[in-house]
Amino acid sequence: MTAPTDPLRSREFRRALRGWFRLRKRDLPWRRTLDPYAIWISEVMLQQTQVATVLSYYEPWMRHFPDVETLAAAGLDDVLMHWQGMGYYGRARTLHRAAGIIVRQHGGKLPCTCDRLGEIPGFGPYTAGAVASIAFGEAVPAVDGNVARVISRVLGLSGHSSDPILRRGITEILKPVVPKKNPGEFNQALMELGATVCRPQIAHCNECPVSVMCTSRERILLPGVASKRDSRPVRTIPVLRWTAFLVPGGRGGFLYRQRPMKGLFSGLWELPTLERHYEPKGGLFLGEIEHRLTHRTIRLHVYRLRYLPRELAGTEYSAFRTPPAVSVLIRKALVLAEGTVRKVSRPSADRVIPGTLR
């Protein structure tokens, strides 16, 4: 990929970007530390999760797992329990696995370079660049979707900010641009600009500190006008119809089983569930739950039964009085079973309504 890089190399670009960031940056807890572990945790949590949601999880996580040694020594169920509700649970399992490697192979210290971080599971180019630049001061790019969008607009590049080819090209463009002094601040300023001003559909160019150097401002991103450059076609979200059963498991608890370590809700526990619509004989219908995920919607019919359906016999189950690490979907089913509507212990983007939970 070739592109004019003069705007990025100019002293005015860096000065304007940094000055804006120091005045307008959001006060976020992970920006108050240079602890590599804390920065790593925040970067992983922020993948596919909004800042407002991460704020509810980050500090409780850091209190429970204050360092990489504590995380590595914890059981996976404990890790998943403190992650539940944030989604994309593979991130939590990879964090746990990576913590073990860091303890065993690196003496409990995160490697201090982007290349060495990249050898650890879960450290892709963006995460490695972010931790290396912010925590260790290495002058390397950290290109996420926000940074890719900002740079592609400034330079007039085509393509969507999620395109891996575009991101790799922008990473190469930024390698000679990232300053040796405070590279982490430079990277965070680009991220912040994309997150708060140069947004996907609406670019607030009048608030942008580098708009006078932006190739796209007059041609595409007029103030208050939606950008066609970074838009995607509308997709139809598939609806999955599942059925879950609350079956007594002794001592006032219910039966649960652990989902496979790959796939949807991987590694979490669930009530006995059929991933299809099913009407059992003799069951008490409790209601329907609608749970929206990024790429699909699940409509879950919930029944109370005395015994497992024949279709689920032969699977290994465990009885718990207190629910283990479960997804928000299953927590909604448990709320429904209680016969009252209450706020769940972790925040969810979905509302809880009697009878039909949405």
mmCIF file of C-alpha atoms in Angstrom:
data_model
loop_
_atom_site.group_PDB
_atom_site.id
_atom_site.type_symbol
_atom_site.label_atom_id
_atom_site.label_comp_id
_atom_site.label_asym_id
_atom_site.label_seq_id
_atom_site.Cartn_x
_atom_site.Cartn_y
_atom_site.Cartn_z
ATOM 1 C CA MET A 1 0.000 0.000 0.000
ATOM 2 C CA THR A 2 1.301 3.410 -0.940
ATOM 3 C CA ALA A 3 -0.146 6.676 0.277
ATOM 4 C CA PRO A 4 0.964 10.243 0.899
ATOM 5 C CA THR A 5 2.212 10.365 4.487
ATOM 6 C CA ASP A 6 3.216 14.040 4.687
ATOM 7 C CA PRO A 7 0.251 15.029 6.931
ATOM 8 C CA LEU A 8 1.211 12.319 9.427
ATOM 9 C CA ARG A 9 4.900 13.226 9.406
ATOM 10 C CA SER A 10 4.292 16.904 9.990
ATOM 11 C CA ARG A 11 5.067 18.400 13.387
ATOM 12 C CA GLU A 12 1.724 20.210 13.281
ATOM 13 C CA PHE A 13 -0.171 16.922 13.086
ATOM 14 C CA ARG A 14 1.507 15.472 16.174
ATOM 15 C CA ARG A 15 1.301 18.706 18.143
ATOM 16 C CA ALA A 16 -2.401 19.223 17.379
ATOM 17 C CA LEU A 17 -3.269 15.592 18.105
ATOM 18 C CA ARG A 18 -1.405 15.450 21.414
ATOM 19 C CA GLY A 19 -2.667 18.844 22.567
ATOM 20 C CA TRP A 20 -6.252 17.784 21.881
ATOM 21 C CA PHE A 21 -5.769 14.441 23.656
ATOM 22 C CA ARG A 22 -4.351 16.009 26.799
ATOM 23 C CA LEU A 23 -7.328 18.356 27.030
ATOM 24 C CA ARG A 24 -10.168 16.090 25.887
ATOM 25 C CA LYS A 25 -9.216 12.509 26.756
ATOM 26 C CA ARG A 26 -11.649 10.528 28.861
ATOM 27 C CA ASP A 27 -10.588 9.781 32.425
ATOM 28 C CA LEU A 28 -10.388 5.983 32.313
ATOM 29 C CA PRO A 29 -8.876 3.875 35.108
ATOM 30 C CA TRP A 30 -6.415 2.046 32.870
ATOM 31 C CA ARG A 31 -4.988 5.388 31.776
ATOM 32 C CA ARG A 32 -3.899 6.103 35.351
ATOM 33 C CA THR A 33 -1.291 3.352 35.394
ATOM 34 C CA LEU A 34 1.749 2.140 33.496
ATOM 35 C CA ASP A 35 1.432 -1.399 34.903
ATOM 36 C CA PRO A 36 1.824 -3.669 31.852
ATOM 37 C CA TYR A 37 -0.542 -6.260 33.300
ATOM 38 C CA ALA A 38 -3.300 -3.709 33.974
ATOM 39 C CA ILE A 39 -2.919 -2.236 30.490
ATOM 40 C CA TRP A 40 -3.023 -5.707 28.935
ATOM 41 C CA ILE A 41 -6.243 -6.581 30.778
ATOM 42 C CA SER A 42 -7.916 -3.339 29.665
ATOM 43 C CA GLU A 43 -6.939 -3.863 26.034
ATOM 44 C CA VAL A 44 -8.362 -7.385 25.983
ATOM 45 C CA MET A 45 -11.579 -6.280 27.689
ATOM 46 C CA LEU A 46 -12.025 -3.454 25.192
ATOM 47 C CA GLN A 47 -11.969 -5.855 22.247
ATOM 48 C CA GLN A 48 -15.560 -6.130 20.975
ATOM 49 C CA THR A 49 -16.872 -4.457 24.154
ATOM 50 C CA GLN A 50 -17.939 -0.854 24.724
ATOM 51 C CA VAL A 51 -16.022 1.306 27.198
ATOM 52 C CA ALA A 52 -19.137 1.816 29.351
ATOM 53 C CA THR A 53 -19.424 -1.943 29.873
ATOM 54 C CA VAL A 54 -15.705 -2.439 30.526
ATOM 55 C CA LEU A 55 -15.825 0.220 33.243
ATOM 56 C CA SER A 56 -18.145 -2.049 35.230
ATOM 57 C CA TYR A 57 -15.770 -5.005 34.997
ATOM 58 C CA TYR A 58 -12.229 -3.645 34.998
ATOM 59 C CA GLU A 59 -11.784 -2.573 38.614
ATOM 60 C CA PRO A 60 -13.567 -5.634 40.135
ATOM 61 C CA TRP A 61 -11.338 -7.818 37.967
ATOM 62 C CA MET A 62 -8.196 -6.000 39.094
ATOM 63 C CA ARG A 63 -9.205 -6.402 42.736
ATOM 64 C CA HIS A 64 -9.764 -10.135 42.311
ATOM 65 C CA PHE A 65 -6.831 -10.771 39.937
ATOM 66 C CA PRO A 66 -4.367 -7.957 40.817
ATOM 67 C CA ASP A 67 -1.391 -9.444 38.957
ATOM 68 C CA VAL A 68 -0.467 -12.055 36.414
ATOM 69 C CA GLU A 69 0.555 -14.580 39.100
ATOM 70 C CA THR A 70 -2.896 -14.447 40.711
ATOM 71 C CA LEU A 71 -4.601 -14.870 37.335
ATOM 72 C CA ALA A 72 -2.378 -17.805 36.394
ATOM 73 C CA ALA A 73 -3.048 -19.556 39.719
ATOM 74 C CA ALA A 74 -6.833 -19.129 39.497
ATOM 75 C CA GLY A 75 -9.138 -21.830 38.222
ATOM 76 C CA LEU A 76 -10.711 -21.336 34.819
ATOM 77 C CA ASP A 77 -14.222 -21.393 36.317
ATOM 78 C CA ASP A 78 -13.251 -18.519 38.620
ATOM 79 C CA VAL A 79 -11.910 -16.556 35.647
ATOM 80 C CA LEU A 80 -15.057 -17.177 33.610
ATOM 81 C CA MET A 81 -17.233 -16.238 36.595
ATOM 82 C CA HIS A 82 -15.623 -12.787 36.745
ATOM 83 C CA TRP A 83 -15.883 -12.402 32.973
ATOM 84 C CA GLN A 84 -19.502 -13.518 32.626
ATOM 85 C CA GLY A 85 -21.767 -11.008 30.975
ATOM 86 C CA MET A 86 -19.021 -9.396 28.874
ATOM 87 C CA GLY A 87 -19.279 -11.903 26.026
ATOM 88 C CA TYR A 88 -16.638 -13.340 23.693
ATOM 89 C CA TYR A 89 -15.516 -15.724 26.439
ATOM 90 C CA GLY A 90 -12.600 -16.992 24.408
ATOM 91 C CA ARG A 91 -10.834 -13.808 25.513
ATOM 92 C CA ALA A 92 -11.025 -14.888 29.163
ATOM 93 C CA ARG A 93 -9.734 -18.387 28.432
ATOM 94 C CA THR A 94 -6.874 -16.984 26.367
ATOM 95 C CA LEU A 95 -6.014 -14.500 29.135
ATOM 96 C CA HIS A 96 -5.826 -17.371 31.604
ATOM 97 C CA ARG A 97 -3.688 -19.469 29.289
ATOM 98 C CA ALA A 98 -1.382 -16.530 28.490
ATOM 99 C CA ALA A 99 -0.963 -15.722 32.193
ATOM 100 C CA GLY A 100 0.296 -19.259 32.795
ATOM 101 C CA ILE A 101 2.825 -18.915 29.978
ATOM 102 C CA ILE A 102 4.017 -15.540 31.270
ATOM 103 C CA VAL A 103 4.548 -16.992 34.750
ATOM 104 C CA ARG A 104 6.289 -20.167 33.570
ATOM 105 C CA GLN A 105 8.383 -18.766 30.741
ATOM 106 C CA HIS A 106 8.891 -15.100 31.658
ATOM 107 C CA GLY A 107 9.049 -15.107 35.429
ATOM 108 C CA GLY A 108 5.667 -13.393 35.783
ATOM 109 C CA LYS A 109 6.755 -10.337 33.784
ATOM 110 C CA LEU A 110 5.250 -9.380 30.432
ATOM 111 C CA PRO A 111 7.900 -9.165 27.698
ATOM 112 C CA CYS A 112 8.773 -5.543 26.944
ATOM 113 C CA THR A 113 8.830 -5.583 23.130
ATOM 114 C CA CYS A 114 6.091 -5.905 20.545
ATOM 115 C CA ASP A 115 7.794 -8.850 18.836
ATOM 116 C CA ARG A 116 8.166 -10.870 22.050
ATOM 117 C CA LEU A 117 4.642 -10.077 23.176
ATOM 118 C CA GLY A 118 3.425 -11.331 19.813
ATOM 119 C CA GLU A 119 4.700 -14.818 20.717
ATOM 120 C CA ILE A 120 2.179 -15.103 23.572
ATOM 121 C CA PRO A 121 -1.391 -16.358 22.869
ATOM 122 C CA GLY A 122 -3.891 -13.542 22.463
ATOM 123 C CA PHE A 123 -1.337 -10.887 21.575
ATOM 124 C CA GLY A 124 -2.205 -9.966 18.011
ATOM 125 C CA PRO A 125 -0.541 -7.024 16.241
ATOM 126 C CA TYR A 126 -2.843 -4.441 17.847
ATOM 127 C CA THR A 127 -2.688 -5.734 21.442
ATOM 128 C CA ALA A 128 1.076 -6.253 21.285
ATOM 129 C CA GLY A 129 1.560 -2.759 19.853
ATOM 130 C CA ALA A 130 -0.718 -1.148 22.418
ATOM 131 C CA VAL A 131 0.945 -2.792 25.438
ATOM 132 C CA ALA A 132 4.468 -2.294 24.081
ATOM 133 C CA SER A 133 3.938 1.402 23.324
ATOM 134 C CA ILE A 134 1.835 2.380 26.359
ATOM 135 C CA ALA A 135 3.503 0.277 29.066
ATOM 136 C CA PHE A 136 7.074 0.033 27.765
ATOM 137 C CA GLY A 137 7.478 3.094 25.548
ATOM 138 C CA GLU A 138 8.364 1.189 22.379
ATOM 139 C CA ALA A 139 7.775 3.263 19.249
ATOM 140 C CA VAL A 140 5.450 0.853 17.440
ATOM 141 C CA PRO A 141 1.954 1.380 15.955
ATOM 142 C CA ALA A 142 -1.228 0.043 17.554
ATOM 143 C CA VAL A 143 -3.833 -0.106 14.802
ATOM 144 C CA ASP A 144 -7.375 -0.964 15.870
ATOM 145 C CA GLY A 145 -10.563 -0.090 13.992
ATOM 146 C CA ASN A 146 -10.581 3.473 15.315
ATOM 147 C CA VAL A 147 -6.993 4.144 14.252
ATOM 148 C CA ALA A 148 -7.534 2.534 10.843
ATOM 149 C CA ARG A 149 -10.578 4.741 10.265
ATOM 150 C CA VAL A 150 -8.785 7.956 11.267
ATOM 151 C CA ILE A 151 -5.710 7.310 9.153
ATOM 152 C CA SER A 152 -7.631 6.087 6.110
ATOM 153 C CA ARG A 153 -9.730 9.250 6.181
ATOM 154 C CA VAL A 154 -6.783 11.573 6.706
ATOM 155 C CA LEU A 155 -4.933 9.997 3.788
ATOM 156 C CA GLY A 156 -7.989 9.353 1.595
ATOM 157 C CA LEU A 157 -7.569 5.561 1.552
ATOM 158 C CA SER A 158 -10.441 3.311 0.510
ATOM 159 C CA GLY A 159 -11.682 0.293 2.406
ATOM 160 C CA HIS A 160 -13.448 -0.505 5.656
ATOM 161 C CA SER A 161 -11.602 -0.052 8.942
ATOM 162 C CA SER A 162 -12.134 -3.735 9.825
ATOM 163 C CA ASP A 163 -10.353 -4.945 6.673
ATOM 164 C CA PRO A 164 -7.171 -6.761 7.802
ATOM 165 C CA ILE A 165 -5.378 -5.796 4.586
ATOM 166 C CA LEU A 166 -6.115 -2.116 5.218
ATOM 167 C CA ARG A 167 -4.975 -2.432 8.830
ATOM 168 C CA ARG A 168 -1.706 -4.072 7.829
ATOM 169 C CA GLY A 169 -1.101 -1.333 5.276
ATOM 170 C CA ILE A 170 -1.782 1.405 7.824
ATOM 171 C CA THR A 171 0.508 -0.323 10.318
ATOM 172 C CA GLU A 172 3.321 -0.115 7.773
ATOM 173 C CA ILE A 173 2.506 3.552 7.086
ATOM 174 C CA LEU A 174 2.615 4.373 10.804
ATOM 175 C CA LYS A 175 5.862 2.571 11.652
ATOM 176 C CA PRO A 176 8.098 5.553 10.733
ATOM 177 C CA VAL A 177 5.498 8.017 12.051
ATOM 178 C CA VAL A 178 5.055 6.896 15.683
ATOM 179 C CA PRO A 179 7.299 9.200 17.756
ATOM 180 C CA LYS A 180 10.011 7.773 19.991
ATOM 181 C CA LYS A 181 8.958 10.122 22.777
ATOM 182 C CA ASN A 182 5.649 9.100 24.384
ATOM 183 C CA PRO A 183 4.594 6.676 21.623
ATOM 184 C CA GLY A 184 1.807 5.336 23.837
ATOM 185 C CA GLU A 185 0.250 8.770 24.114
ATOM 186 C CA PHE A 186 0.353 9.172 20.318
ATOM 187 C CA ASN A 187 -1.348 5.802 19.791
ATOM 188 C CA GLN A 188 -3.975 6.477 22.441
ATOM 189 C CA ALA A 189 -4.688 9.891 20.928
ATOM 190 C CA LEU A 190 -5.447 8.294 17.552
ATOM 191 C CA MET A 191 -7.673 5.698 19.256
ATOM 192 C CA GLU A 192 -9.499 8.393 21.209
ATOM 193 C CA LEU A 193 -10.004 10.523 18.112
ATOM 194 C CA GLY A 194 -11.619 7.606 16.290
ATOM 195 C CA ALA A 195 -13.742 6.630 19.294
ATOM 196 C CA THR A 196 -15.143 10.061 20.103
ATOM 197 C CA VAL A 197 -14.858 12.350 17.054
ATOM 198 C CA CYS A 198 -14.022 10.522 13.812
ATOM 199 C CA ARG A 199 -16.775 7.995 14.326
ATOM 200 C CA PRO A 200 -17.927 5.340 11.833
ATOM 201 C CA GLN A 201 -21.144 6.916 10.555
ATOM 202 C CA ILE A 202 -20.888 10.538 11.679
ATOM 203 C CA ALA A 203 -17.587 12.400 11.686
ATOM 204 C CA HIS A 204 -17.586 15.559 13.821
ATOM 205 C CA CYS A 205 -15.008 17.348 11.709
ATOM 206 C CA ASN A 206 -15.492 20.702 13.447
ATOM 207 C CA GLU A 207 -14.227 19.073 16.661
ATOM 208 C CA CYS A 208 -11.251 17.341 15.050
ATOM 209 C CA PRO A 209 -7.803 18.768 15.865
ATOM 210 C CA VAL A 210 -6.320 17.612 12.541
ATOM 211 C CA SER A 211 -9.238 18.294 10.212
ATOM 212 C CA VAL A 212 -7.312 20.930 8.232
ATOM 213 C CA MET A 213 -4.869 18.177 7.238
ATOM 214 C CA CYS A 214 -7.561 15.605 6.416
ATOM 215 C CA THR A 215 -7.966 14.615 2.770
ATOM 216 C CA SER A 216 -11.549 13.457 3.292
ATOM 217 C CA ARG A 217 -13.077 16.382 5.165
ATOM 218 C CA GLU A 218 -14.499 18.403 2.300
ATOM 219 C CA ARG A 219 -15.026 15.492 -0.075
ATOM 220 C CA ILE A 220 -16.761 12.973 2.165
ATOM 221 C CA LEU A 221 -16.954 13.873 5.835
ATOM 222 C CA LEU A 222 -18.790 17.168 5.935
ATOM 223 C CA PRO A 223 -19.904 18.033 9.490
ATOM 224 C CA GLY A 224 -23.091 16.225 10.435
ATOM 225 C CA VAL A 225 -23.155 14.099 7.266
ATOM 226 C CA ALA A 226 -22.901 10.315 7.459
ATOM 227 C CA SER A 227 -19.792 8.787 5.925
ATOM 228 C CA LYS A 228 -20.306 6.270 3.130
ATOM 229 C CA ARG A 229 -16.661 5.290 3.235
ATOM 230 C CA ASP A 230 -16.912 3.378 6.485
ATOM 231 C CA SER A 231 -20.430 1.978 6.211
ATOM 232 C CA ARG A 232 -21.403 -1.646 5.756
ATOM 233 C CA PRO A 233 -24.423 -3.175 4.042
ATOM 234 C CA VAL A 234 -27.289 -3.999 6.388
ATOM 235 C CA ARG A 235 -27.262 -7.694 7.270
ATOM 236 C CA THR A 236 -30.142 -9.887 8.315
ATOM 237 C CA ILE A 237 -29.552 -11.201 11.836
ATOM 238 C CA PRO A 238 -30.500 -14.902 12.104
ATOM 239 C CA VAL A 239 -32.846 -15.977 14.894
ATOM 240 C CA LEU A 240 -32.045 -19.210 16.742
ATOM 241 C CA ARG A 241 -34.812 -20.996 18.676
ATOM 242 C CA TRP A 242 -33.529 -22.925 21.697
ATOM 243 C CA THR A 243 -35.163 -24.674 24.656
ATOM 244 C CA ALA A 244 -33.766 -24.851 28.211
ATOM 245 C CA PHE A 245 -34.924 -26.902 31.182
ATOM 246 C CA LEU A 246 -34.696 -26.318 34.904
ATOM 247 C CA VAL A 247 -34.314 -29.797 36.373
ATOM 248 C CA PRO A 248 -33.859 -30.324 40.147
ATOM 249 C CA GLY A 249 -30.426 -31.582 41.042
ATOM 250 C CA GLY A 250 -30.689 -32.100 44.777
ATOM 251 C CA ARG A 251 -30.337 -29.786 47.778
ATOM 252 C CA GLY A 252 -32.439 -27.123 46.135
ATOM 253 C CA GLY A 253 -30.191 -26.703 43.112
ATOM 254 C CA PHE A 254 -30.474 -27.365 39.389
ATOM 255 C CA LEU A 255 -28.571 -29.473 36.901
ATOM 256 C CA TYR A 256 -25.940 -27.771 34.724
ATOM 257 C CA ARG A 257 -23.511 -28.882 32.078
ATOM 258 C CA GLN A 258 -20.390 -27.185 30.732
ATOM 259 C CA ARG A 259 -20.375 -26.147 27.088
ATOM 260 C CA PRO A 260 -17.491 -27.152 24.802
ATOM 261 C CA MET A 261 -14.348 -25.028 24.893
ATOM 262 C CA LYS A 262 -14.990 -23.874 21.328
ATOM 263 C CA GLY A 263 -18.014 -22.150 19.886
ATOM 264 C CA LEU A 264 -20.777 -19.999 21.325
ATOM 265 C CA PHE A 265 -20.619 -19.444 25.125
ATOM 266 C CA SER A 266 -17.559 -21.685 25.117
ATOM 267 C CA GLY A 267 -16.485 -23.037 28.497
ATOM 268 C CA LEU A 268 -19.479 -21.620 30.350
ATOM 269 C CA TRP A 269 -22.056 -23.670 32.217
ATOM 270 C CA GLU A 270 -25.663 -23.888 31.083
ATOM 271 C CA LEU A 271 -28.951 -25.468 32.039
ATOM 272 C CA PRO A 272 -29.821 -28.609 30.035
ATOM 273 C CA THR A 273 -30.462 -27.074 26.628
ATOM 274 C CA LEU A 274 -31.553 -28.188 23.179
ATOM 275 C CA GLU A 275 -30.460 -25.880 20.375
ATOM 276 C CA ARG A 276 -33.871 -26.192 18.724
ATOM 277 C CA HIS A 277 -37.507 -25.617 19.633
ATOM 278 C CA TYR A 278 -38.928 -28.447 21.743
ATOM 279 C CA GLU A 279 -42.155 -28.853 23.728
ATOM 280 C CA PRO A 280 -41.715 -31.436 26.501
ATOM 281 C CA LYS A 281 -44.596 -33.452 27.906
ATOM 282 C CA GLY A 282 -45.508 -32.593 31.479
ATOM 283 C CA GLY A 283 -43.275 -29.548 31.675
ATOM 284 C CA LEU A 284 -44.215 -26.190 33.142
ATOM 285 C CA PHE A 285 -43.621 -23.443 30.592
ATOM 286 C CA LEU A 286 -42.048 -20.427 32.319
ATOM 287 C CA GLY A 287 -41.694 -18.043 29.412
ATOM 288 C CA GLU A 288 -39.532 -16.977 26.510
ATOM 289 C CA ILE A 289 -36.271 -15.046 26.545
ATOM 290 C CA GLU A 290 -34.975 -13.026 23.620
ATOM 291 C CA HIS A 291 -31.233 -12.466 23.854
ATOM 292 C CA ARG A 292 -29.417 -10.435 21.222
ATOM 293 C CA LEU A 293 -25.815 -11.141 20.318
ATOM 294 C CA THR A 294 -23.669 -9.366 17.765
ATOM 295 C CA HIS A 295 -24.347 -11.766 14.908
ATOM 296 C CA ARG A 296 -27.517 -13.585 15.986
ATOM 297 C CA THR A 297 -30.541 -13.501 18.238
ATOM 298 C CA ILE A 298 -31.505 -16.411 20.497
ATOM 299 C CA ARG A 299 -35.116 -17.017 21.511
ATOM 300 C CA LEU A 300 -35.044 -19.389 24.435
ATOM 301 C CA HIS A 301 -38.149 -21.204 25.710
ATOM 302 C CA VAL A 302 -37.713 -22.131 29.369
ATOM 303 C CA TYR A 303 -39.459 -25.074 31.047
ATOM 304 C CA ARG A 304 -39.378 -26.537 34.539
ATOM 305 C CA LEU A 305 -39.199 -30.359 34.494
ATOM 306 C CA ARG A 306 -38.854 -33.083 37.108
ATOM 307 C CA TYR A 307 -36.538 -35.177 34.944
ATOM 308 C CA LEU A 308 -34.215 -34.662 32.015
ATOM 309 C CA PRO A 309 -35.785 -35.056 28.555
ATOM 310 C CA ARG A 310 -34.828 -38.271 26.824
ATOM 311 C CA GLU A 311 -32.988 -36.253 24.154
ATOM 312 C CA LEU A 312 -30.536 -34.980 26.812
ATOM 313 C CA ALA A 313 -29.994 -38.254 28.677
ATOM 314 C CA GLY A 314 -26.476 -39.621 28.717
ATOM 315 C CA THR A 315 -24.809 -36.208 29.004
ATOM 316 C CA GLU A 316 -22.765 -35.496 32.126
ATOM 317 C CA TYR A 317 -24.416 -32.963 34.448
ATOM 318 C CA SER A 318 -23.521 -31.412 37.803
ATOM 319 C CA ALA A 319 -25.855 -30.002 40.436
ATOM 320 C CA PHE A 320 -25.264 -26.491 41.810
ATOM 321 C CA ARG A 321 -27.270 -24.558 44.383
ATOM 322 C CA THR A 322 -25.409 -21.354 43.468
ATOM 323 C CA PRO A 323 -25.069 -20.923 39.701
ATOM 324 C CA PRO A 324 -21.542 -21.451 38.323
ATOM 325 C CA ALA A 325 -20.102 -19.291 35.539
ATOM 326 C CA VAL A 326 -23.022 -18.930 33.122
ATOM 327 C CA SER A 327 -23.879 -16.628 30.250
ATOM 328 C CA VAL A 328 -26.277 -13.706 30.501
ATOM 329 C CA LEU A 329 -28.757 -15.842 28.554
ATOM 330 C CA ILE A 330 -28.820 -18.497 31.286
ATOM 331 C CA ARG A 331 -28.889 -15.907 34.070
ATOM 332 C CA LYS A 332 -32.044 -14.510 32.481
ATOM 333 C CA ALA A 333 -33.540 -17.996 32.516
ATOM 334 C CA LEU A 334 -32.757 -18.274 36.233
ATOM 335 C CA VAL A 335 -34.327 -14.880 36.903
ATOM 336 C CA LEU A 336 -37.408 -16.069 35.046
ATOM 337 C CA ALA A 337 -37.505 -19.216 37.167
ATOM 338 C CA GLU A 338 -37.493 -17.202 40.373
ATOM 339 C CA GLY A 339 -40.812 -15.663 39.355
ATOM 340 C CA THR A 340 -39.591 -12.117 39.963
ATOM 341 C CA VAL A 341 -37.808 -9.594 37.784
ATOM 342 C CA ARG A 342 -34.706 -8.159 39.303
ATOM 343 C CA LYS A 343 -31.540 -6.555 38.037
ATOM 344 C CA VAL A 344 -28.876 -9.145 37.266
ATOM 345 C CA SER A 345 -25.527 -8.852 39.017
ATOM 346 C CA ARG A 346 -23.699 -7.741 35.896
ATOM 347 C CA PRO A 347 -24.846 -5.097 33.387
ATOM 348 C CA SER A 348 -26.531 -6.291 30.211
ATOM 349 C CA ALA A 349 -27.554 -4.433 27.091
ATOM 350 C CA ASP A 350 -30.863 -6.314 27.096
ATOM 351 C CA ARG A 351 -33.897 -5.488 29.250
ATOM 352 C CA VAL A 352 -35.575 -8.004 31.561
ATOM 353 C CA ILE A 353 -39.385 -8.169 31.228
ATOM 354 C CA PRO A 354 -41.792 -10.628 32.916
ATOM 355 C CA GLY A 355 -43.014 -13.584 30.825
ATOM 356 C CA THR A 356 -40.937 -12.732 27.786
ATOM 357 C CA LEU A 357 -37.436 -11.545 28.618
ATOM 358 C CA ARG A 358 -35.845 -9.272 26.043
#
